[in-house]
PDB file of C-alpha atoms in Angstrom:
ATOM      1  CA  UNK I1073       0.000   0.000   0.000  1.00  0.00           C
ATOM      2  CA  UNK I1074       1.550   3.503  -0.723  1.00  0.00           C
ATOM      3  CA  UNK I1075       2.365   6.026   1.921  1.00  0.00           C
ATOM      4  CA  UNK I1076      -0.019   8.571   1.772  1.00  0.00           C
ATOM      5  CA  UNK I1077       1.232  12.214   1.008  1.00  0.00           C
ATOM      6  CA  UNK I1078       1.606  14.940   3.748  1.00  0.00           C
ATOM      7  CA  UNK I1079      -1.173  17.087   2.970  1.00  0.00           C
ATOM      8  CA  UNK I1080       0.982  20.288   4.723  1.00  0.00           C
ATOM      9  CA  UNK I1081       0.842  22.115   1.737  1.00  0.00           C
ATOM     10  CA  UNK I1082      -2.199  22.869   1.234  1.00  0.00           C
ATOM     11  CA  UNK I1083      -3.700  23.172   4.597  1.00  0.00           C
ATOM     12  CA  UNK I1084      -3.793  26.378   5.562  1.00  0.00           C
ATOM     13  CA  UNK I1085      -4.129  27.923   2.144  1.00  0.00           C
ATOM     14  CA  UNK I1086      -1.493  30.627   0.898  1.00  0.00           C
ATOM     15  CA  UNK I1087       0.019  33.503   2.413  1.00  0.00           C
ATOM     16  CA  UNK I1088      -2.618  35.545   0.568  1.00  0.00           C
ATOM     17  CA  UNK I1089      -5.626  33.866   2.490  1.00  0.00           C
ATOM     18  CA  UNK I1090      -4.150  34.128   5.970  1.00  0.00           C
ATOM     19  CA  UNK I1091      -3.327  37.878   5.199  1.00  0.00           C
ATOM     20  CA  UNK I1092      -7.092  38.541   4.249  1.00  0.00           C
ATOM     21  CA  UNK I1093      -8.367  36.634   7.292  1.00  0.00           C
ATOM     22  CA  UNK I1094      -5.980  38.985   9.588  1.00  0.00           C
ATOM     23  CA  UNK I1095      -7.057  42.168   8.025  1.00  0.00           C
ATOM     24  CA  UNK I1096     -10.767  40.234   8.435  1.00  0.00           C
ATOM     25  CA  UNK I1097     -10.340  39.504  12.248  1.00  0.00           C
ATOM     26  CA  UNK I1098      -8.941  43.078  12.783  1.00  0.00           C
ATOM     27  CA  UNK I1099     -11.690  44.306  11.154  1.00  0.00           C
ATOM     28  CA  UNK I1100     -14.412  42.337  12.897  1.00  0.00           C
ATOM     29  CA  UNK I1101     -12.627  42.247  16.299  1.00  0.00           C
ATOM     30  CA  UNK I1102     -12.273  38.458  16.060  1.00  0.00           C
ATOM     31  CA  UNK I1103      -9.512  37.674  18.409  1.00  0.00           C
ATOM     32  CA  UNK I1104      -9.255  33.830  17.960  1.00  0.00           C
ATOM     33  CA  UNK I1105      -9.775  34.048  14.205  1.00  0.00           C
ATOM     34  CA  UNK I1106      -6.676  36.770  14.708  1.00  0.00           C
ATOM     35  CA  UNK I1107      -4.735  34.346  16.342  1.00  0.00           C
ATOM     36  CA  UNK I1108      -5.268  31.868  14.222  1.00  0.00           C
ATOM     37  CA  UNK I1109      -3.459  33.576  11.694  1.00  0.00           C
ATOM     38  CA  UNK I1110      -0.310  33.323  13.719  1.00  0.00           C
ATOM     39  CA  UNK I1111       2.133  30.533  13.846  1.00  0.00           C
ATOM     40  CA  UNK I1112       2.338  28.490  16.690  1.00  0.00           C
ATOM     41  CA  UNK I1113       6.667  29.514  17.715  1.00  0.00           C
ATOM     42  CA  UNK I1114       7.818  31.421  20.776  1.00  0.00           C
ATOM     43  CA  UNK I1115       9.539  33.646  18.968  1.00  0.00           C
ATOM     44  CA  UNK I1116       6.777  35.142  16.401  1.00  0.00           C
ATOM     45  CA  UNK I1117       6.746  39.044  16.715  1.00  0.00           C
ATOM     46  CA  UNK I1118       4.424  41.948  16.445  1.00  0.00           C
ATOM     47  CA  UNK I1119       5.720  45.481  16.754  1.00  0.00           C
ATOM     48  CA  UNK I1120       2.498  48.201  16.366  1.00  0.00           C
ATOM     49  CA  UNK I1121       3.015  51.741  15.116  1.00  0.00           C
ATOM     50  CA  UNK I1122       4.902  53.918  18.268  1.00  0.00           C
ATOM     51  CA  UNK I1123       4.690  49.988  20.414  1.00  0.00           C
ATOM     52  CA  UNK I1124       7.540  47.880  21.815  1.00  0.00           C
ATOM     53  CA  UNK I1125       8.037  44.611  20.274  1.00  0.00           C
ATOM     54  CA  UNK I1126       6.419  41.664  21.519  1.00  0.00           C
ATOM     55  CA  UNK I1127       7.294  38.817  21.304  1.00  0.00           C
ATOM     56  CA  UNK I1128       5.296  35.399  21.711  1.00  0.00           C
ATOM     57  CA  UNK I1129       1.601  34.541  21.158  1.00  0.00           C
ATOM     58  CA  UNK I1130       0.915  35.891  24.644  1.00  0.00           C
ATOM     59  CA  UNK I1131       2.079  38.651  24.420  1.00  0.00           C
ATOM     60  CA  UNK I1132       0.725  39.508  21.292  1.00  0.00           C
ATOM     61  CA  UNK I1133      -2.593  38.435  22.009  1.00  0.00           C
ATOM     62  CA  UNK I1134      -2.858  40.283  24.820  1.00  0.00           C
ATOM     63  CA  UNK I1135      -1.875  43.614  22.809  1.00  0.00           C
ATOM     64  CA  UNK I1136      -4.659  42.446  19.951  1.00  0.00           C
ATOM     65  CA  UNK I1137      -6.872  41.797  23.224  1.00  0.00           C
ATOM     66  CA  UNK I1138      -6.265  45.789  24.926  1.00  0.00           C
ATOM     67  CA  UNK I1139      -6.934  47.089  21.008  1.00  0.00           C
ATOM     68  CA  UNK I1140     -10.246  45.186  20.408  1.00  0.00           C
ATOM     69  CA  UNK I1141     -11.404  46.424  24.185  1.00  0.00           C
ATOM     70  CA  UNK I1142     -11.829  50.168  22.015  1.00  0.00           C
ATOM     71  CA  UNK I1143     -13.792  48.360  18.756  1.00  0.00           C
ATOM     72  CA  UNK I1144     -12.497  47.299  15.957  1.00  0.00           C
ATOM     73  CA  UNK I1145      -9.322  47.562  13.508  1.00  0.00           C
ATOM     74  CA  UNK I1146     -11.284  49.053  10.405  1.00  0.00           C
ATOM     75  CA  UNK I1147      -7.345  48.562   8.846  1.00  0.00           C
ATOM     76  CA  UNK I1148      -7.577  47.594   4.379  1.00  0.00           C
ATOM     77  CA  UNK I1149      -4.015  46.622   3.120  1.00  0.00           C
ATOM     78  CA  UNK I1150      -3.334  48.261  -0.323  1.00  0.00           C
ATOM     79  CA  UNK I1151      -0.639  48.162  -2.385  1.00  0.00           C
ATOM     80  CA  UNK I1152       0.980  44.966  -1.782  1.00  0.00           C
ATOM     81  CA  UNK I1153       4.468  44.209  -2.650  1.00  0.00           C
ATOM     82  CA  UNK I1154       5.662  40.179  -2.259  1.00  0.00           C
ATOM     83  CA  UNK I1155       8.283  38.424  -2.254  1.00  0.00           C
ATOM     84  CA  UNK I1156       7.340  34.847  -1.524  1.00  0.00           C
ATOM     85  CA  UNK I1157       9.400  31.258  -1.687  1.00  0.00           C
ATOM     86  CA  UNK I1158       8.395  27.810  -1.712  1.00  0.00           C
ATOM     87  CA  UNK I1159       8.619  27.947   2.353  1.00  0.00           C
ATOM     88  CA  UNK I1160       8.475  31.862   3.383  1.00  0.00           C
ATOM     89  CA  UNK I1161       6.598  34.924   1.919  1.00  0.00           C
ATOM     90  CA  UNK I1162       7.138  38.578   3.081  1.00  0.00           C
ATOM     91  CA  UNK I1163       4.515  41.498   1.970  1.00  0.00           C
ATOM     92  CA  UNK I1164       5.387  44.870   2.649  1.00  0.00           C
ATOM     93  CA  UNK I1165       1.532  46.540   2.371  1.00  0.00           C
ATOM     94  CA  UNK I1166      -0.165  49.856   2.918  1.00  0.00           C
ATOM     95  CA  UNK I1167      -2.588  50.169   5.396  1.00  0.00           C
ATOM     96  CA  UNK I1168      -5.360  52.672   5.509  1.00  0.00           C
ATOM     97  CA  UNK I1169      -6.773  52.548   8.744  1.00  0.00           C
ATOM     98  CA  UNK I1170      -9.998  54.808  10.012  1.00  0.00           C
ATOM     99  CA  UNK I1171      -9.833  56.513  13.123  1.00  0.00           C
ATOM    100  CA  UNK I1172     -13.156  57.694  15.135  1.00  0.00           C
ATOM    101  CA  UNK I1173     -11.884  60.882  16.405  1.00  0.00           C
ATOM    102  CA  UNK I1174     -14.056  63.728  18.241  1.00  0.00           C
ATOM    103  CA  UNK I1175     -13.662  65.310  14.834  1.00  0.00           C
ATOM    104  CA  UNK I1176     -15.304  62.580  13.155  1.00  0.00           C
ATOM    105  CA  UNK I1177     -13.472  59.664  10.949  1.00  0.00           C
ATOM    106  CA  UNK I1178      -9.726  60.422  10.184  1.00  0.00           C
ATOM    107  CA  UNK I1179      -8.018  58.005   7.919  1.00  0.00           C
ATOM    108  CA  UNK I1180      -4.260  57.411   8.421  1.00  0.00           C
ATOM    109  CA  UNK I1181      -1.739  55.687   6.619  1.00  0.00           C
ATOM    110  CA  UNK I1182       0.369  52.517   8.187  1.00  0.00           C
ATOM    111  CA  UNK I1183       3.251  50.745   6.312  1.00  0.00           C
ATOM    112  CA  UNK I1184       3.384  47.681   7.555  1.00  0.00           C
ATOM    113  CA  UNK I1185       5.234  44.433   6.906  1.00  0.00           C
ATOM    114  CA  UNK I1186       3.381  40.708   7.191  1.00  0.00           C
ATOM    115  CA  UNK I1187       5.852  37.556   7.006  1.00  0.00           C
ATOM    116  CA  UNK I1188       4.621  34.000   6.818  1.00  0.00           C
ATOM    117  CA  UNK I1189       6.113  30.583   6.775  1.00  0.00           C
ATOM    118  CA  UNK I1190       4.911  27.340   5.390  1.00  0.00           C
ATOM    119  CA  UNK I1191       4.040  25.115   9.202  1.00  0.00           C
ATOM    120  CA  UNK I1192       3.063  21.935   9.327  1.00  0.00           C
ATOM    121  CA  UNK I1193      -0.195  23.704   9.863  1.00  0.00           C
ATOM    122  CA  UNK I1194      -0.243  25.609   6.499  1.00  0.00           C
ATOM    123  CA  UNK I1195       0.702  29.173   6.114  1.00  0.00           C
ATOM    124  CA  UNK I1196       1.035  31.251   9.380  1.00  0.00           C
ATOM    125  CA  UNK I1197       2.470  34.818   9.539  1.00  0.00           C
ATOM    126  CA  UNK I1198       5.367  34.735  11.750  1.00  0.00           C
ATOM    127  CA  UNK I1199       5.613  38.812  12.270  1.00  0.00           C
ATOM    128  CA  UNK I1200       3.651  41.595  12.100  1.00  0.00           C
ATOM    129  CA  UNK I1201       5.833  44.763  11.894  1.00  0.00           C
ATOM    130  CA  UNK I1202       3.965  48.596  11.553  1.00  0.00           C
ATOM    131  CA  UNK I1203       5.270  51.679  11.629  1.00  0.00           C
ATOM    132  CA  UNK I1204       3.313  55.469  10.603  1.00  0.00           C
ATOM    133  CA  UNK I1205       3.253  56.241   7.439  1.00  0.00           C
ATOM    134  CA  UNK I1206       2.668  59.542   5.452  1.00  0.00           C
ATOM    135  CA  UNK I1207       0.460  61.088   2.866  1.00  0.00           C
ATOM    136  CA  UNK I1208       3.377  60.896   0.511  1.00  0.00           C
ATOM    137  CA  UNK I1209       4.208  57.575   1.326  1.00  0.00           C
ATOM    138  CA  UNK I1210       1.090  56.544  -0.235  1.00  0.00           C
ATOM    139  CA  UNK I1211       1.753  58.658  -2.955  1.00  0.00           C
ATOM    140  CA  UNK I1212       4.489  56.448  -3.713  1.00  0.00           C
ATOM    141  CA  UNK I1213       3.329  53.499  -3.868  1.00  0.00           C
ATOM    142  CA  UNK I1214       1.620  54.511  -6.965  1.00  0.00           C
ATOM    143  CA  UNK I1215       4.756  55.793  -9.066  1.00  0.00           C
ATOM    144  CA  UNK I1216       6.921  53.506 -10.825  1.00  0.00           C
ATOM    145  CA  UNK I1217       9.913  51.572  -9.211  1.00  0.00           C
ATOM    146  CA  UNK I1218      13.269  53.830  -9.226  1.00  0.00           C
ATOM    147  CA  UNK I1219      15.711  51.360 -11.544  1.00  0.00           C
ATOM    148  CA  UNK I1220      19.011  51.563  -9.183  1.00  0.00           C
ATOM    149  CA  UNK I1221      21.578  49.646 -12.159  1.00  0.00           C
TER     150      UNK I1221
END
């Protein structure tokens, strides 16, 4: 009788479909569908816009936790730039997140970086890194790539 195959590739879908499930949970305030997204390592990290790293899935959640105690994430990646192996993929995207303020909605722009890694469990993202962006840096993302040589 033949072995049967590991099926790890394809559980867990691709990179892609975690990332839109984490931009989903943020945006629904779904904390275990969040975590979900994550791999299962002690040393997966999240660093938020202005926020220390952290480091571990308890730490993290906790953070996620604190953020969803305000309402939700209402955070839409755009302009997505990959570079993905058989094993690891990194996306650098744009975030526009709104902001209730006393003013009203203010929308703000995040540049943020997702990586993922192939687990036994499918694709998980392994960190989360954010930082502010600008108006310009939006801008950019629309012009065409500077050729360097």
């Amino acid at each position: 009788m033949p072995k049967a195959k590991l099926q790890a590739a394809t559980v867990g879908g691709t990179a892609d479909i975690i990332e839109a499930q984490f931009y989903d949970a943020l945006q629904t305030g779904d904390i275990e569908k969040l975590m979900g997204c994550w791999a299962d390592e002690d040393d997966i990290v999240c660093v938020h816009p202005g926020g220390p790293r952290l480091v571990g899935s308890a730490s993290i959640r906790a953070a996620f936790e604190a953020m969803f105690s305000n309402g939700t994430i209402a955070a839409r990646p755009e302009h997505i730039c990959k570079v993905e192996s058989l094993t690891s993929a990194m996306h650098n995207v744009i975030e526009r997140v709104a902001l209730l303020t006393t003013d009203g909605t203010q929308e703000a722009v995040v540049v943020a970086t997702n990586v993922y890694q192939r687990t036994a469990q499918g694709w998980r993202m392994v960190a989360h890194h954010a930082s502010p962006g600008t108006a310009p840096t939006h801008a950019e993302a629309h012009q065409a790539p500077q050729v360097l040589h």
